[in-house]
PDB file of C-alpha atoms in Angstrom:
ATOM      1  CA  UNK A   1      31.447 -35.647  -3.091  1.00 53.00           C
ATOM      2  CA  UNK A   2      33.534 -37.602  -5.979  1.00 62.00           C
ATOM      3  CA  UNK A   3      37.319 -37.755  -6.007  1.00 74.00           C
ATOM      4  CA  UNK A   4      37.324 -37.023  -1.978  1.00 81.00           C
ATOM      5  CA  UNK A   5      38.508 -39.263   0.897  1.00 88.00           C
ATOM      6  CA  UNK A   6      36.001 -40.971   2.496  1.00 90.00           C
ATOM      7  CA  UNK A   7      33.719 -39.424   5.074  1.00 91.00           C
ATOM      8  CA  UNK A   8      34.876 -41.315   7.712  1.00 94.00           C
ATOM      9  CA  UNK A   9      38.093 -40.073   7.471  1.00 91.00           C
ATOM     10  CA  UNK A  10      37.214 -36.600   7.042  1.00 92.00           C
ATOM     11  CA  UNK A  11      35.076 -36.421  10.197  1.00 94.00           C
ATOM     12  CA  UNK A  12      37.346 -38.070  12.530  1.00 95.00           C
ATOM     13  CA  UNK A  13      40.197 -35.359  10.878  1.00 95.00           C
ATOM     14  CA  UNK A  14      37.606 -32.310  11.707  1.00 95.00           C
ATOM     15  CA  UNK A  15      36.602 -33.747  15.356  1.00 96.00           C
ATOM     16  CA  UNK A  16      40.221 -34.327  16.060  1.00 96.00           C
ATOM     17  CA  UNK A  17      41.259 -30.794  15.385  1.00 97.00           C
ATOM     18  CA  UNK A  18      38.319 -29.002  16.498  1.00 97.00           C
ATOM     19  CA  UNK A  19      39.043 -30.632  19.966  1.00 97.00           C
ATOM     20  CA  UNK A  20      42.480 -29.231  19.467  1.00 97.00           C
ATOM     21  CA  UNK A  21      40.944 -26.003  19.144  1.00 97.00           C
ATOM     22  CA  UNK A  22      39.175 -25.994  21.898  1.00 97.00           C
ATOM     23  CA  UNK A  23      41.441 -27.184  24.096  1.00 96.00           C
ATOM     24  CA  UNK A  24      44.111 -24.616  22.694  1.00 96.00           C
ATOM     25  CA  UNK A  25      41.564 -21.155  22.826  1.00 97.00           C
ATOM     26  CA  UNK A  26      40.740 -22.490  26.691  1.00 96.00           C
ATOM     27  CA  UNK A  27      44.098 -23.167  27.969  1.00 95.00           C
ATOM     28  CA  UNK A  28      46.297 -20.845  26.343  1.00 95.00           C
ATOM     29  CA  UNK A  29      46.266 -16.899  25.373  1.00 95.00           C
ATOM     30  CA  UNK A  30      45.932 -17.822  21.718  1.00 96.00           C
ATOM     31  CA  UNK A  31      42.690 -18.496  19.796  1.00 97.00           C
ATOM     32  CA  UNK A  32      41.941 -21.534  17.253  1.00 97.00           C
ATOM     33  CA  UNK A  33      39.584 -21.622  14.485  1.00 97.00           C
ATOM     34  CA  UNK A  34      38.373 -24.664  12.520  1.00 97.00           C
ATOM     35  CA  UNK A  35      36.272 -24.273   9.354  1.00 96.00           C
ATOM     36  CA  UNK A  36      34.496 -26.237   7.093  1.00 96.00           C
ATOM     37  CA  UNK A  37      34.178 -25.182   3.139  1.00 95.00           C
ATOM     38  CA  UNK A  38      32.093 -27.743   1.676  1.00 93.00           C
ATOM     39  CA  UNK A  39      32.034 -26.332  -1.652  1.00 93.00           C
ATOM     40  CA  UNK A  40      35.617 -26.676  -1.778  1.00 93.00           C
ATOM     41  CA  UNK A  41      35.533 -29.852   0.385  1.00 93.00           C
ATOM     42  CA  UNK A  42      38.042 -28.082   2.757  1.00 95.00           C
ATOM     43  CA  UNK A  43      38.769 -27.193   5.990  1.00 95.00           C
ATOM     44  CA  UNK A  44      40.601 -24.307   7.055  1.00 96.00           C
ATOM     45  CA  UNK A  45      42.709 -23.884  10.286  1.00 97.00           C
ATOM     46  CA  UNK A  46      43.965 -20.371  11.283  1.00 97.00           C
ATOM     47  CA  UNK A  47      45.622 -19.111  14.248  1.00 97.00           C
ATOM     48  CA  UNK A  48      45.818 -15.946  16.337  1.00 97.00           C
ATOM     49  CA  UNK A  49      48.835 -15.821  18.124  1.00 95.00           C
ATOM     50  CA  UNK A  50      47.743 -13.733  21.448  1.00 94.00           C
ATOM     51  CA  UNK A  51      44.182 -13.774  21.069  1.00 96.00           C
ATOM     52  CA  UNK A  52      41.507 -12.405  18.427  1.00 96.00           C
ATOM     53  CA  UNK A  53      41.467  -9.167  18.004  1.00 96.00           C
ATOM     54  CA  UNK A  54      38.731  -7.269  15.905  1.00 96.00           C
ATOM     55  CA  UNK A  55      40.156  -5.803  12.471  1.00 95.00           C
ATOM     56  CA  UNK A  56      43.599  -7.808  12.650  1.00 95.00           C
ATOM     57  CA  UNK A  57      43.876 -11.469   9.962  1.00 95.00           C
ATOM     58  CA  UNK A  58      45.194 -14.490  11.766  1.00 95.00           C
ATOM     59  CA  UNK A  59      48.832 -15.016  12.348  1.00 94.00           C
ATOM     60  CA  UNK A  60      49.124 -18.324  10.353  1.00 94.00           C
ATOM     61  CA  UNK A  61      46.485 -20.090   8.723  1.00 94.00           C
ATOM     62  CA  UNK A  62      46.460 -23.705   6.943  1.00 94.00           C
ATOM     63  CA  UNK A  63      44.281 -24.954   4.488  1.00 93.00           C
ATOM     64  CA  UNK A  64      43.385 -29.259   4.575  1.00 94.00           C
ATOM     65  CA  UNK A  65      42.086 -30.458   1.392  1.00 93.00           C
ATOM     66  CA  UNK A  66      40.424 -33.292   1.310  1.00 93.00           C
ATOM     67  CA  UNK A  67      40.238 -33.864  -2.354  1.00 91.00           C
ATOM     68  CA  UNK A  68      41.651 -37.659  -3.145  1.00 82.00           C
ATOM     69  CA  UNK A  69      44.695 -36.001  -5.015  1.00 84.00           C
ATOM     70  CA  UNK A  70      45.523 -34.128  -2.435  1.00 85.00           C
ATOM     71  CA  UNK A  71      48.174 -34.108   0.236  1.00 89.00           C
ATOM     72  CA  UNK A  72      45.708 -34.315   3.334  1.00 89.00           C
ATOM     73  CA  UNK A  73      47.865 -36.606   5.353  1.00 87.00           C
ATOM     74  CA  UNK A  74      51.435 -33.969   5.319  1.00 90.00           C
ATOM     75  CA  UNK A  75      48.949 -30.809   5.252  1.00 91.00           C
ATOM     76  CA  UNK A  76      47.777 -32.405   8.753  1.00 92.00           C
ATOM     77  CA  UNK A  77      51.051 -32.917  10.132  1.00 93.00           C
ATOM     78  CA  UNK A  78      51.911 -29.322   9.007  1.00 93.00           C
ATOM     79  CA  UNK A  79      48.335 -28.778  11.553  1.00 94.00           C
ATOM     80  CA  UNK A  80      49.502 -30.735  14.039  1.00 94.00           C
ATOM     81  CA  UNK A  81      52.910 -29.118  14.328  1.00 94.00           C
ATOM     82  CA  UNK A  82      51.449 -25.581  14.313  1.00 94.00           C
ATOM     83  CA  UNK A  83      49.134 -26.710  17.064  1.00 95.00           C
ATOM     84  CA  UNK A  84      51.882 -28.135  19.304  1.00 95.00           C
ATOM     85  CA  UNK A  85      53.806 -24.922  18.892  1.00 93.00           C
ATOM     86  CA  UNK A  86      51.326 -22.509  20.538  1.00 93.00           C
ATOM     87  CA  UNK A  87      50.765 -25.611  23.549  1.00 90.00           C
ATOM     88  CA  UNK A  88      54.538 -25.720  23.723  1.00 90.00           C
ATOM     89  CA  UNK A  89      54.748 -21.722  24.195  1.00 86.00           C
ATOM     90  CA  UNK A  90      52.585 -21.770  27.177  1.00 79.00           C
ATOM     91  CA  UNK A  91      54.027 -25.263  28.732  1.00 70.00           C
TER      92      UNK A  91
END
């Protein structure tokens, strides 16, 4: 895709927060998901606090573009912080 970063970048971003997911959903009462748009060349994190439950949207939910004009880098600390949060609740 033109105008994005490159895919080097963007894989090591999606592995690094999909193990974060993981790792999150397993060891703690809230669940993670990680998705991938391609058409929109983003991913999409979103959070619920206390488990999925059918019917109810996620508590919080960030979106990482990874168009070249975008802001990936502070949307991923934004990520990063939400993440920590949720491990910090159940530390």
């Amino acid at each position: 895709m033109e105008n994005s970063i490159p895919t080097k970048r963007k894989v090591e971003i999606a592995q690094a927060l999909m193990k974060r997911a993981i790792e999150i959903s397993d060891h703690t009462e809230h669940d993670v998901f990680v998705y991938y748009s391609p058409h929109v060349n983003e991913l999409d994190v979103s959070v619920h606090k206390y488990g999925w439950k059918e019917g109810e949207r996620s508590t919080t939910s960030i979106y990482l573009s990874f168009d070249a004009d975008a802001d990936t880098e502070s949307d991923l600390v934004a990520i990063k912080s939400m993440l920590d949060s949720l491990e910090e609740e159940n530390a």
